[in-house]
Coordinates of N, CA and C in Angstrom, one line a residue:
A49 N 58.4 371.1 7.3 CA 59.4 372.1 7.5 C 59.5 372.5 8.9
V50 N 60.7 372.9 9.4 CA 61.0 373.3 10.8 C 61.8 374.6 10.8
A51 N 61.4 375.6 11.6 CA 62.1 376.8 11.8 C 62.8 376.9 13.1
T52 N 64.0 377.4 13.2 CA 64.8 377.5 14.5 C 65.2 379.0 14.7
D53 N 64.9 379.6 15.9 CA 65.3 381.0 16.2 C 66.7 381.0 16.8
S54 N 67.0 382.3 17.1 CA 68.4 382.5 17.5 C 68.7 381.9 18.9
Q55 N 67.6 381.6 19.6 CA 67.8 380.9 20.9 C 67.8 379.4 20.8
G56 N 67.7 379.0 19.6 CA 67.7 377.5 19.4 C 66.4 376.8 19.6
Q57 N 65.3 377.7 19.7 CA 64.0 377.1 19.8 C 63.5 376.7 18.4
K58 N 62.9 375.6 18.3 CA 62.3 375.1 17.1 C 60.8 375.1 17.0
S59 N 60.3 375.4 15.8 CA 58.9 375.5 15.6 C 58.3 374.1 15.5
V60 N 57.0 374.1 15.5 CA 56.3 372.9 15.2 C 56.5 372.5 13.8
T61 N 56.7 371.3 13.5 CA 56.9 370.8 12.1 C 55.6 371.1 11.2
A62 N 55.8 371.7 10.1 CA 54.7 372.0 9.2 C 54.9 371.0 8.0
T63 N 53.8 370.4 7.6 CA 53.8 369.4 6.5 C 52.8 369.8 5.5
I64 N 53.1 369.3 4.2 CA 52.2 369.5 3.1 C 52.3 368.3 2.2
S65 N 51.2 367.9 1.7 CA 51.1 366.7 0.8 C 51.0 367.2 -0.6
V66 N 51.9 366.6 -1.5 CA 51.9 367.0 -2.9 C 51.6 365.8 -3.7
V67 N 50.7 365.9 -4.6 CA 50.4 364.8 -5.6 C 51.1 365.0 -6.9
V68 N 51.9 364.0 -7.2 CA 52.7 364.0 -8.5 C 51.8 363.6 -9.6
E69 N 51.6 364.5 -10.5 CA 50.7 364.3 -11.7 C 51.3 363.2 -12.6
D70 N 50.5 362.3 -13.0 CA 50.9 361.3 -14.0 C 50.8 361.8 -15.4
T71 N 51.9 362.1 -16.0 CA 51.9 362.6 -17.4 C 52.5 361.6 -18.4
T72 N 52.8 360.4 -17.9 CA 53.4 359.4 -18.8 C 52.3 358.6 -19.5
P73 N 52.2 358.7 -20.8 CA 51.2 357.9 -21.6 C 51.5 356.4 -21.6
P74 N 50.4 355.6 -21.7 CA 50.7 354.2 -21.9 C 51.3 353.8 -23.2
T75 N 51.7 352.6 -23.4 CA 52.1 352.1 -24.7 C 51.2 351.0 -25.2
V76 N 51.1 350.9 -26.5 CA 50.2 349.9 -27.1 C 50.8 349.3 -28.3
Q77 N 50.5 348.1 -28.6 CA 51.0 347.4 -29.8 C 49.9 346.4 -30.3
I78 N 49.9 346.3 -31.7 CA 49.1 345.3 -32.3 C 49.9 344.0 -32.4
A79 N 49.7 343.0 -31.6 CA 50.5 341.9 -31.5 C 50.2 340.8 -32.5
G80 N 49.0 340.9 -33.1 CA 48.6 339.9 -34.1 C 47.4 340.4 -34.9
P81 N 47.3 340.1 -36.2 CA 48.2 339.2 -36.9 C 49.5 339.7 -37.2
A82 N 50.4 338.9 -37.8 CA 51.8 339.3 -38.1 C 51.8 340.3 -39.3
A83 N 52.8 341.2 -39.2 CA 53.0 342.2 -40.3 C 53.3 341.5 -41.6
G84 N 52.7 341.9 -42.6 CA 52.9 341.3 -43.9 C 51.9 340.2 -44.3
S85 N 51.1 339.9 -43.4 CA 50.1 338.8 -43.7 C 48.9 339.4 -44.4
S86 N 48.0 338.6 -44.9 CA 46.9 339.0 -45.7 C 45.6 338.5 -45.1
V87 N 44.5 339.1 -45.4 CA 43.2 338.7 -44.9 C 42.4 338.1 -46.1
T88 N 41.4 337.3 -45.8 CA 40.5 336.7 -46.8 C 39.2 337.3 -46.7
P89 N 38.6 337.7 -47.9 CA 37.2 338.2 -47.8 C 36.3 337.2 -47.2
G90 N 35.4 337.7 -46.3 CA 34.4 336.8 -45.6 C 34.9 336.2 -44.3
E91 N 36.2 336.4 -44.0 CA 36.6 335.8 -42.7 C 36.4 336.8 -41.6
T92 N 36.5 336.2 -40.3 CA 36.5 337.1 -39.1 C 38.0 337.0 -38.6
L93 N 38.6 338.2 -38.5 CA 40.0 338.3 -38.2 C 40.2 338.6 -36.7
D94 N 41.0 337.8 -36.1 CA 41.3 338.1 -34.6 C 42.5 339.1 -34.6
V95 N 42.3 340.2 -33.9 CA 43.3 341.2 -33.8 C 43.7 341.3 -32.3
R96 N 44.9 341.0 -31.9 CA 45.4 341.0 -30.5 C 46.1 342.3 -30.2
V97 N 45.6 343.0 -29.2 CA 46.1 344.3 -28.8 C 46.7 344.2 -27.4
V98 N 47.9 344.7 -27.2 CA 48.5 344.6 -25.8 C 48.9 346.0 -25.4
A99 N 48.5 346.4 -24.2 CA 48.7 347.8 -23.7 C 49.4 347.7 -22.3
Q100 N 50.3 348.7 -22.0 CA 51.0 348.7 -20.8 C 51.1 350.2 -20.3
D101 N 51.0 350.3 -18.9 CA 51.1 351.7 -18.3 C 51.9 351.6 -17.0
N102 N 52.5 352.8 -16.7 CA 53.2 352.8 -15.4 C 52.3 352.9 -14.2
A103 N 51.0 353.2 -14.4 CA 50.1 353.2 -13.3 C 48.9 352.2 -13.7
T104 N 47.8 352.8 -14.0 CA 46.6 351.9 -14.4 C 46.0 352.4 -15.7
L105 N 45.6 351.4 -16.5 CA 45.0 351.6 -17.8 C 43.5 351.8 -17.6
S106 N 42.8 352.6 -18.4 CA 41.4 352.8 -18.3 C 40.7 352.1 -19.5
S107 N 41.3 352.2 -20.7 CA 40.6 351.6 -21.9 C 41.6 351.4 -23.0
V108 N 41.2 350.5 -23.9 CA 42.0 350.2 -25.2 C 41.0 350.3 -26.3
R109 N 41.4 350.9 -27.4 CA 40.5 351.1 -28.6 C 41.2 350.6 -29.9
L110 N 40.4 349.9 -30.7 CA 40.8 349.4 -32.0 C 39.9 349.9 -33.1
E111 N 40.5 350.4 -34.2 CA 39.7 350.8 -35.3 C 40.2 350.2 -36.6
A112 N 39.4 349.9 -37.6 CA 39.7 349.4 -38.8 C 39.1 350.2 -39.9
S113 N 39.9 350.4 -41.0 CA 39.4 351.2 -42.2 C 39.9 350.6 -43.4
G114 N 39.4 351.0 -44.6 CA 39.9 350.5 -45.8 C 39.0 349.3 -46.3
A115 N 39.5 348.1 -46.2 CA 38.8 346.9 -46.7 C 37.7 346.5 -45.7
A116 N 37.7 347.0 -44.5 CA 36.7 346.8 -43.5 C 36.5 348.0 -42.6
S117 N 35.3 348.1 -42.0 CA 35.0 349.2 -41.1 C 34.8 348.6 -39.7
F118 N 35.5 349.1 -38.7 CA 35.4 348.6 -37.3 C 35.8 349.7 -36.3
S119 N 35.1 349.7 -35.2 CA 35.5 350.6 -34.1 C 35.0 350.0 -32.8
E120 N 35.9 349.8 -31.8 CA 35.4 349.4 -30.5 C 36.4 349.8 -29.4
T121 N 35.8 350.3 -28.3 CA 36.6 350.7 -27.2 C 36.3 349.8 -26.0
R122 N 37.3 349.2 -25.4 CA 37.1 348.2 -24.3 C 37.7 348.8 -23.0
P123 N 36.8 348.9 -22.0 CA 37.3 349.3 -20.7 C 38.2 348.3 -20.0
V124 N 39.2 348.7 -19.3 CA 40.1 347.8 -18.6 C 39.5 347.6 -17.2
S125 N 38.9 346.5 -16.9 CA 38.3 346.2 -15.6 C 38.5 344.8 -15.3
P126 N 39.0 344.5 -14.1 CA 39.5 345.5 -13.0 C 40.7 346.3 -13.5
A127 N 41.0 347.4 -12.8 CA 42.1 348.3 -13.2 C 43.4 347.5 -13.2
A128 N 44.2 347.7 -14.2 CA 45.5 347.0 -14.3 C 46.5 347.9 -15.1
S129 N 47.7 347.6 -14.9 CA 48.8 348.3 -15.7 C 49.1 347.6 -17.0
H130 N 48.6 346.3 -17.1 CA 48.8 345.5 -18.3 C 47.5 345.0 -18.8
F131 N 47.3 345.1 -20.1 CA 46.0 344.6 -20.7 C 46.3 343.9 -22.0
D132 N 45.8 342.7 -22.1 CA 46.0 341.9 -23.4 C 44.6 341.4 -23.8
T133 N 44.1 341.9 -25.0 CA 42.8 341.6 -25.4 C 42.8 341.3 -26.9
T134 N 41.8 340.6 -27.4 CA 41.6 340.2 -28.8 C 40.3 340.7 -29.3
F135 N 40.3 341.5 -30.4 CA 39.1 342.0 -31.1 C 38.8 341.1 -32.3
Q136 N 37.6 341.0 -32.7 CA 37.2 340.3 -33.8 C 36.7 341.3 -34.9
V137 N 37.3 341.3 -36.0 CA 37.0 342.2 -37.1 C 36.5 341.4 -38.3
A138 N 35.3 341.7 -38.7 CA 34.6 341.0 -39.8 C 35.1 341.6 -41.2
I139 N 35.7 340.8 -42.0 CA 36.1 341.2 -43.4 C 35.0 341.0 -44.4
P140 N 34.4 342.0 -45.0 CA 33.3 341.8 -45.9 C 33.7 340.9 -47.1
V141 N 32.7 340.1 -47.6 CA 32.9 339.3 -48.7 C 33.3 340.1 -49.9
S142 N 32.8 341.3 -50.0 CA 33.1 342.2 -51.1 C 34.5 342.8 -51.1
A143 N 35.3 342.6 -50.1 CA 36.6 343.1 -50.0 C 37.4 342.6 -51.2
T144 N 38.2 343.5 -51.8 CA 39.0 343.1 -53.0 C 40.5 343.3 -52.7
A145 N 41.3 342.7 -53.6 CA 42.7 342.7 -53.5 C 43.3 344.1 -53.8
A146 N 42.5 345.0 -54.4 CA 42.9 346.4 -54.6 C 42.8 347.2 -53.3
Q147 N 42.2 346.7 -52.3 CA 42.1 347.4 -51.0 C 43.1 347.0 -50.0
T148 N 43.3 347.8 -48.9 CA 44.2 347.5 -47.8 C 43.4 347.6 -46.5
L149 N 43.6 346.7 -45.6 CA 42.9 346.8 -44.3 C 43.9 347.5 -43.4
V150 N 43.5 348.7 -42.9 CA 44.3 349.5 -42.0 C 43.8 349.4 -40.5
L151 N 44.6 348.8 -39.6 CA 44.3 348.7 -38.2 C 45.0 349.7 -37.4
T152 N 44.3 350.4 -36.5 CA 45.0 351.3 -35.6 C 44.5 351.1 -34.2
A153 N 45.4 351.1 -33.2 CA 45.1 350.9 -31.8 C 45.6 352.0 -30.9
T154 N 44.9 352.3 -29.9 CA 45.3 353.3 -28.9 C 44.9 352.8 -27.5
A155 N 45.6 353.4 -26.5 CA 45.3 353.0 -25.1 C 45.2 354.3 -24.3
E156 N 44.4 354.3 -23.3 CA 44.3 355.5 -22.4 C 44.4 355.0 -20.9
D157 N 45.1 355.8 -20.1 CA 45.3 355.5 -18.7 C 44.3 356.2 -17.8
A158 N 44.3 356.0 -16.5 CA 43.4 356.6 -15.6 C 43.6 358.1 -15.4
A159 N 44.8 358.6 -15.8 CA 45.0 360.0 -15.7 C 44.6 360.7 -17.0
G160 N 44.1 360.0 -18.0 CA 43.7 360.6 -19.2 C 44.8 360.7 -20.3
N161 N 46.0 360.1 -20.0 CA 47.0 360.1 -21.0 C 46.7 359.1 -22.1
V162 N 46.9 359.5 -23.3 CA 46.6 358.6 -24.5 C 47.9 358.2 -25.2
S163 N 48.0 357.0 -25.5 CA 49.2 356.4 -26.1 C 49.4 357.0 -27.5
A164 N 50.6 356.7 -28.1 CA 50.8 356.9 -29.5 C 50.0 355.9 -30.3
I165 N 49.6 356.1 -31.5 CA 48.8 355.2 -32.3 C 49.7 354.1 -32.8
A166 N 49.3 352.8 -32.6 CA 49.9 351.7 -33.2 C 49.1 351.3 -34.4
S167 N 49.8 351.1 -35.6 CA 49.1 350.8 -36.8 C 49.6 349.5 -37.5
L168 N 48.8 348.9 -38.3 CA 49.2 347.7 -39.1 C 48.4 347.7 -40.3
D169 N 49.1 347.6 -41.5 CA 48.4 347.5 -42.8 C 48.5 346.1 -43.3
L170 N 47.3 345.5 -43.7 CA 47.2 344.2 -44.2 C 46.6 344.1 -45.6
G171 N 47.2 343.3 -46.5 CA 46.6 343.1 -47.8 C 45.4 342.2 -47.8
V172 N 44.7 342.2 -48.9 CA 43.5 341.4 -49.0 C 43.8 340.3 -50.1
L173 N 43.6 339.1 -49.8 CA 43.8 338.0 -50.8 C 42.9 338.2 -52.0
D174 N 43.4 337.9 -53.2 CA 42.6 338.0 -54.4 C 41.9 336.6 -54.6
V175 N 40.6 336.6 -54.3 CA 39.8 335.3 -54.5 C 38.7 335.5 -55.5
N176 N 38.7 336.7 -56.2 CA 37.6 337.0 -57.1 C 38.2 336.7 -58.6
P177 N 37.5 335.9 -59.4 CA 38.0 335.7 -60.7 C 37.6 336.8 -61.6
P178 N 38.2 336.9 -62.8 CA 37.9 338.0 -63.7 C 36.4 337.8 -64.2
A179 N 35.9 338.9 -64.7 CA 34.6 338.9 -65.4 C 34.9 338.7 -66.9
V180 N 34.3 337.7 -67.5 CA 34.6 337.4 -68.9 C 33.4 337.2 -69.7
S181 N 33.4 337.6 -71.0 CA 32.3 337.4 -71.9 C 32.8 337.0 -73.3
L182 N 32.0 336.3 -74.1 CA 32.3 335.9 -75.4 C 31.2 336.2 -76.4
V183 N 31.5 336.7 -77.6 CA 30.5 336.9 -78.6 C 31.1 336.3 -79.9
V184 N 30.2 335.7 -80.7 CA 30.6 335.2 -82.1 C 30.5 336.4 -83.0
V185 N 31.7 336.7 -83.6 CA 31.8 337.9 -84.5 C 30.8 337.7 -85.7
G186 N 30.0 338.7 -85.9 CA 29.0 338.7 -87.0 C 27.7 338.0 -86.6
G187 N 27.7 337.5 -85.4 CA 26.4 336.9 -84.9 C 26.1 335.5 -85.6
A188 N 27.1 334.9 -86.1 CA 26.9 333.6 -86.8 C 26.4 332.5 -85.9
T189 N 25.4 331.8 -86.4 CA 24.9 330.6 -85.6 C 25.2 329.3 -86.3
E190 N 25.7 329.4 -87.6 CA 26.1 328.2 -88.3 C 27.5 328.4 -88.9
V191 N 28.1 327.2 -89.1 CA 29.4 327.2 -89.7 C 29.6 325.9 -90.5
L192 N 30.3 326.0 -91.7 CA 30.5 324.8 -92.5 C 31.7 324.0 -92.1
R193 N 31.6 322.7 -92.3 CA 32.8 321.9 -92.1 C 34.0 322.5 -93.0
G194 N 35.2 322.6 -92.4 CA 36.3 323.1 -93.1 C 36.3 324.7 -93.1
G195 N 35.3 325.3 -92.5 CA 35.3 326.8 -92.5 C 35.9 327.3 -91.2
T196 N 35.8 328.6 -91.0 CA 36.4 329.2 -89.8 C 35.3 330.1 -89.1
L197 N 35.5 330.3 -87.9 CA 34.6 331.0 -87.0 C 35.4 332.0 -86.1
T198 N 35.1 333.2 -86.1 CA 35.8 334.2 -85.2 C 35.0 334.5 -84.0
V199 N 35.6 334.4 -82.8 CA 34.9 334.8 -81.6 C 35.8 335.9 -80.9
N200 N 35.1 336.8 -80.2 CA 35.8 337.9 -79.5 C 35.6 337.6 -78.0
V201 N 36.7 337.5 -77.2 CA 36.6 337.3 -75.8 C 37.1 338.5 -75.1
S202 N 36.4 339.0 -74.1 CA 36.8 340.2 -73.3 C 36.7 339.9 -71.8
A203 N 37.6 340.5 -71.1 CA 37.7 340.2 -69.6 C 38.2 341.4 -68.9
S204 N 37.8 341.5 -67.6 CA 38.3 342.6 -66.8 C 38.5 342.0 -65.4
D205 N 39.5 342.6 -64.6 CA 39.8 342.1 -63.3 C 40.4 343.3 -62.5
D206 N 40.1 343.3 -61.1 CA 40.6 344.4 -60.3 C 42.1 344.4 -60.1
I207 N 42.7 343.3 -60.3 CA 44.2 343.2 -60.2 C 44.8 343.1 -61.6
G208 N 44.3 342.3 -62.4 CA 44.8 342.2 -63.8 C 44.5 340.8 -64.4
V209 N 44.1 340.8 -65.7 CA 43.9 339.6 -66.4 C 45.3 339.1 -66.9
S210 N 45.6 337.9 -66.6 CA 46.9 337.4 -67.1 C 46.8 336.4 -68.2
Q211 N 45.6 335.8 -68.5 CA 45.5 334.9 -69.6 C 44.0 335.0 -70.1
L212 N 43.9 335.0 -71.4 CA 42.6 335.1 -72.1 C 42.5 334.0 -73.2
G213 N 41.4 333.4 -73.3 CA 41.3 332.3 -74.3 C 39.8 331.9 -74.5
F214 N 39.7 330.7 -75.2 CA 38.4 330.1 -75.5 C 38.5 328.6 -75.4
D215 N 37.3 328.0 -75.2 CA 37.2 326.5 -75.2 C 36.0 326.1 -76.0
A216 N 36.2 325.2 -77.0 CA 35.2 324.7 -77.9 C 35.0 323.2 -77.7
H217 N 33.8 322.8 -77.6 CA 33.6 321.3 -77.5 C 32.2 321.0 -78.0
G218 N 32.0 319.7 -78.2 CA 30.7 319.2 -78.7 C 31.0 318.7 -80.1
A219 N 30.7 319.4 -81.2 CA 31.0 319.0 -82.5 C 32.4 318.6 -82.8
F220 N 33.3 319.3 -82.1 CA 34.8 319.0 -82.1 C 35.4 319.7 -80.9
E221 N 36.6 319.3 -80.6 CA 37.3 319.9 -79.4 C 38.4 320.8 -79.9
Q222 N 38.4 322.0 -79.4 CA 39.5 323.0 -79.7 C 39.6 324.0 -78.6
A223 N 40.8 324.5 -78.3 CA 41.0 325.5 -77.3 C 42.2 326.4 -77.7
G224 N 42.2 327.6 -77.3 CA 43.3 328.5 -77.5 C 43.3 329.6 -76.4
S225 N 44.5 330.1 -76.3 CA 44.7 331.2 -75.2 C 45.9 332.0 -75.5
T226 N 45.9 333.2 -74.9 CA 47.1 334.1 -75.0 C 47.4 334.6 -73.6
V227 N 48.7 334.7 -73.3 CA 49.2 335.1 -72.0 C 49.5 336.6 -72.1
L228 N 49.0 337.3 -71.1 CA 49.2 338.8 -71.0 C 50.3 339.1 -70.0
D229 N 51.3 339.7 -70.5 CA 52.5 340.1 -69.6 C 52.9 341.5 -69.9
P230 N 52.6 342.5 -69.1 CA 52.0 342.3 -67.8 C 50.5 342.1 -67.8
P231 N 49.9 341.7 -66.7 CA 48.5 341.5 -66.7 C 47.8 342.9 -66.9
Q232 N 46.6 342.8 -67.5 CA 45.8 344.0 -67.9 C 44.5 344.1 -67.1
L233 N 44.1 345.3 -66.7 CA 42.8 345.4 -66.0 C 41.7 345.1 -66.9
S234 N 41.8 345.4 -68.2 CA 40.7 345.1 -69.1 C 41.3 344.8 -70.5
V235 N 40.8 343.7 -71.1 CA 41.4 343.3 -72.4 C 40.4 342.6 -73.2
A236 N 40.5 342.6 -74.5 CA 39.7 341.9 -75.5 C 40.5 341.4 -76.6
S237 N 40.2 340.2 -77.1 CA 40.9 339.7 -78.2 C 40.1 338.8 -79.1
D238 N 40.4 338.7 -80.4 CA 39.7 337.8 -81.3 C 40.4 336.5 -81.4
F239 N 39.7 335.4 -81.5 CA 40.3 334.1 -81.8 C 39.6 333.5 -83.0
V240 N 40.3 332.9 -83.8 CA 39.8 332.2 -85.0 C 39.8 330.7 -84.8
I241 N 38.6 330.1 -84.9 CA 38.4 328.7 -84.7 C 38.2 328.0 -86.1
T242 N 39.1 327.1 -86.4 CA 39.0 326.3 -87.6 C 38.2 325.1 -87.4
V243 N 37.2 324.9 -88.2 CA 36.3 323.7 -88.1 C 36.9 322.6 -89.0
P244 N 37.2 321.4 -88.3 CA 37.7 320.3 -89.1 C 36.7 319.7 -90.0
G245 N 37.1 319.1 -91.1 CA 36.2 318.5 -92.0 C 35.5 317.3 -91.5
T246 N 35.9 316.8 -90.3 CA 35.3 315.6 -89.7 C 34.4 316.1 -88.5
A247 N 34.1 317.3 -88.4 CA 33.3 317.8 -87.2 C 31.9 317.2 -87.3
S248 N 31.4 316.8 -86.1 CA 30.1 316.2 -86.0 C 29.0 317.1 -86.5
L249 N 28.1 316.6 -87.2 CA 26.9 317.3 -87.7 C 25.7 317.2 -86.7
A250 N 25.9 316.2 -85.8 CA 24.7 315.8 -84.9 C 24.8 316.6 -83.6
T251 N 26.0 317.1 -83.3 CA 26.2 317.8 -82.0 C 26.5 319.2 -82.2
P252 N 25.8 320.1 -81.5 CA 26.1 321.6 -81.6 C 27.5 321.9 -81.1
L253 N 28.2 322.9 -81.6 CA 29.4 323.3 -81.1 C 29.2 324.4 -80.0
T254 N 29.7 324.1 -78.8 CA 29.6 325.0 -77.7 C 30.9 325.7 -77.4
I255 N 30.9 327.0 -77.3 CA 32.1 327.8 -77.2 C 32.0 328.7 -75.9
T256 N 33.0 328.7 -75.1 CA 33.0 329.6 -73.9 C 34.3 330.4 -73.9
G257 N 34.3 331.6 -73.5 CA 35.5 332.4 -73.3 C 36.1 332.1 -71.9
T258 N 37.4 332.1 -71.8 CA 38.1 331.8 -70.5 C 39.0 332.9 -70.1
A259 N 39.2 333.1 -68.9 CA 40.1 334.1 -68.4 C 40.7 333.7 -67.0
Q260 N 41.9 334.2 -66.8 CA 42.6 333.9 -65.5 C 43.3 335.2 -65.1
D261 N 43.3 335.4 -63.7 CA 43.9 336.6 -63.3 C 45.3 336.3 -62.7
A262 N 46.0 337.3 -62.2 CA 47.4 337.2 -61.8 C 47.5 336.3 -60.6
A263 N 46.4 336.1 -59.8 CA 46.4 335.2 -58.6 C 46.1 333.8 -58.9
G264 N 45.8 333.5 -60.2 CA 45.4 332.2 -60.6 C 44.0 331.9 -60.6
N265 N 43.1 332.9 -60.3 CA 41.7 332.6 -60.3 C 41.2 332.6 -61.7
G266 N 40.5 331.5 -62.1 CA 40.0 331.4 -63.4 C 38.5 331.3 -63.5
T267 N 37.9 331.6 -64.7 CA 36.5 331.5 -64.8 C 36.2 331.4 -66.3
A268 N 34.9 331.0 -66.6 CA 34.5 330.9 -68.0 C 33.2 331.7 -68.2
S269 N 33.0 332.1 -69.5 CA 31.9 333.0 -69.8 C 30.6 332.1 -70.0
A270 N 29.5 332.8 -70.3 CA 28.3 332.1 -70.7 C 28.7 331.5 -72.1
A271 N 28.0 330.4 -72.5 CA 28.4 329.7 -73.7 C 27.6 330.2 -74.9
A272 N 28.2 330.1 -76.1 CA 27.6 330.4 -77.3 C 27.5 329.0 -78.1
S273 N 26.4 328.8 -78.8 CA 26.2 327.6 -79.5 C 26.1 327.8 -81.0
V274 N 26.8 327.0 -81.8 CA 26.9 327.1 -83.2 C 26.6 325.7 -83.8
T275 N 25.9 325.7 -84.9 CA 25.6 324.4 -85.6 C 26.6 324.3 -86.8
V276 N 27.1 323.0 -86.9 CA 28.1 322.7 -87.9 C 27.3 322.1 -89.1
L277 N 27.5 322.6 -90.3 CA 26.8 322.1 -91.5 C 27.8 321.4 -92.5
E278 N 27.3 320.5 -93.3 CA 28.1 319.8 -94.3 C 28.5 320.8 -95.4
N279 N 29.7 320.7 -95.7 CA 30.2 321.6 -96.8 C 30.2 320.8 -98.1
A280 N 29.0 320.5 -98.6 CA 28.8 319.6 -99.8 C 28.6 320.6 -101.0
P281 N 29.0 320.1 -102.2 CA 28.8 320.9 -103.4 C 27.3 321.0 -103.8
P282 N 26.9 322.0 -104.5 CA 25.5 322.1 -104.8 C 25.1 321.0 -105.8
T283 N 23.8 320.7 -105.9 CA 23.3 319.7 -106.9 C 22.4 320.4 -107.8
V284 N 22.3 319.8 -109.0 CA 21.4 320.4 -110.1 C 20.7 319.2 -110.8
T285 N 19.4 319.4 -111.1 CA 18.6 318.4 -111.8 C 17.9 319.1 -113.0
V286 N 18.0 318.4 -114.1 CA 17.2 318.8 -115.3 C 15.9 318.2 -115.3
T287 N 14.8 319.0 -115.2 CA 13.5 318.4 -115.1 C 12.7 318.4 -116.4
A288 N 13.2 319.1 -117.4 CA 12.6 319.1 -118.8 C 13.6 319.4 -119.8
P289 N 13.6 318.8 -121.0 CA 12.5 317.9 -121.4 C 12.8 316.5 -120.8
A290 N 11.9 315.6 -121.0 CA 12.0 314.3 -120.4 C 13.1 313.5 -120.9
E291 N 13.7 312.6 -120.1 CA 14.8 311.8 -120.5 C 14.4 310.9 -121.8
G292 N 15.2 310.9 -122.8 CA 14.9 310.1 -124.0 C 14.0 310.8 -125.1
S293 N 13.5 312.0 -124.8 CA 12.7 312.7 -125.8 C 13.5 313.2 -126.9
Q294 N 12.9 313.4 -128.1 CA 13.5 313.9 -129.3 C 13.2 315.3 -129.6
V295 N 14.1 315.9 -130.2 CA 13.9 317.3 -130.6 C 13.7 317.4 -132.1
V296 N 12.8 318.3 -132.6 CA 12.6 318.5 -134.0 C 13.4 319.6 -134.6
S297 N 14.2 319.3 -135.6 CA 15.0 320.3 -136.2 C 14.3 321.2 -137.1

C-alpha cells in the first residue's frame, strides 16, 4: 500500500503477505471392481481407489464391512495431487450369499480436508450347498419285495432350497424329487419308495436324500441302508402222526 499527502509526496510502500487457506476437499472414487459384481468366498479381492486434490494429498483410506472386515490407510508419498492405488481385501471362506460386502473409501489432503465417502456394495456368490438329511420313517431296516418304504428328507439353505428328493440304488434303482417354488429356507418331505418284485436280495438298498439350492448347488445326505427280503408265503409241515399211520376208531 502507498499513501500520498497533499504535497504529492508518497510514502514508502508497505506490503503484507497473506496465505490463502485450502478449504477444498479432495475427491475419491472406487474404480474397481465394477458396480453390480459379486465376490467369491475365499478369494482375495483387488479394490482400486483413485483420489484427486487441487493441491496435495496426504492419505487414502479403504474400509470393508459386512461379508469381510478390512481397514487400511495409505500415505501418499511422494506428495502428489493424484493417487491411484489398489488394496487387497480377503473374503472369508465363511462368507455367505445372505451377506453384502460394503466398501468405503476416503481421501485426505495436506490441509486436513477430508473427501466425501465413496461407497460400493457387492454381493457374495452362493457356493454353499444346502444341508440335507434323510431318515427311514419308523426306523425300518428291512423291506419285502413288492412292499413300500417311506423316507423323510429335510434340508435347509441360507438362500433357499429349490429342489428336494432321494436316490436309491443297490438292490434296485429309484429316484424322486419335488421342485420348491418359491425356494424355502427350510423344508422337509416324505417320499414313498416302492420295492419291485425283482429287487435283488443279495445287495443292500442304499438311500440318500438330495437337495439343491436356488444357485444350483447340490448335495446328498449320509446314506441309509435297508435289506430287501423275499416276500414268500409261509410254509407249514405236519410232523405227527407219521405218514401212512392208521387211526383207531
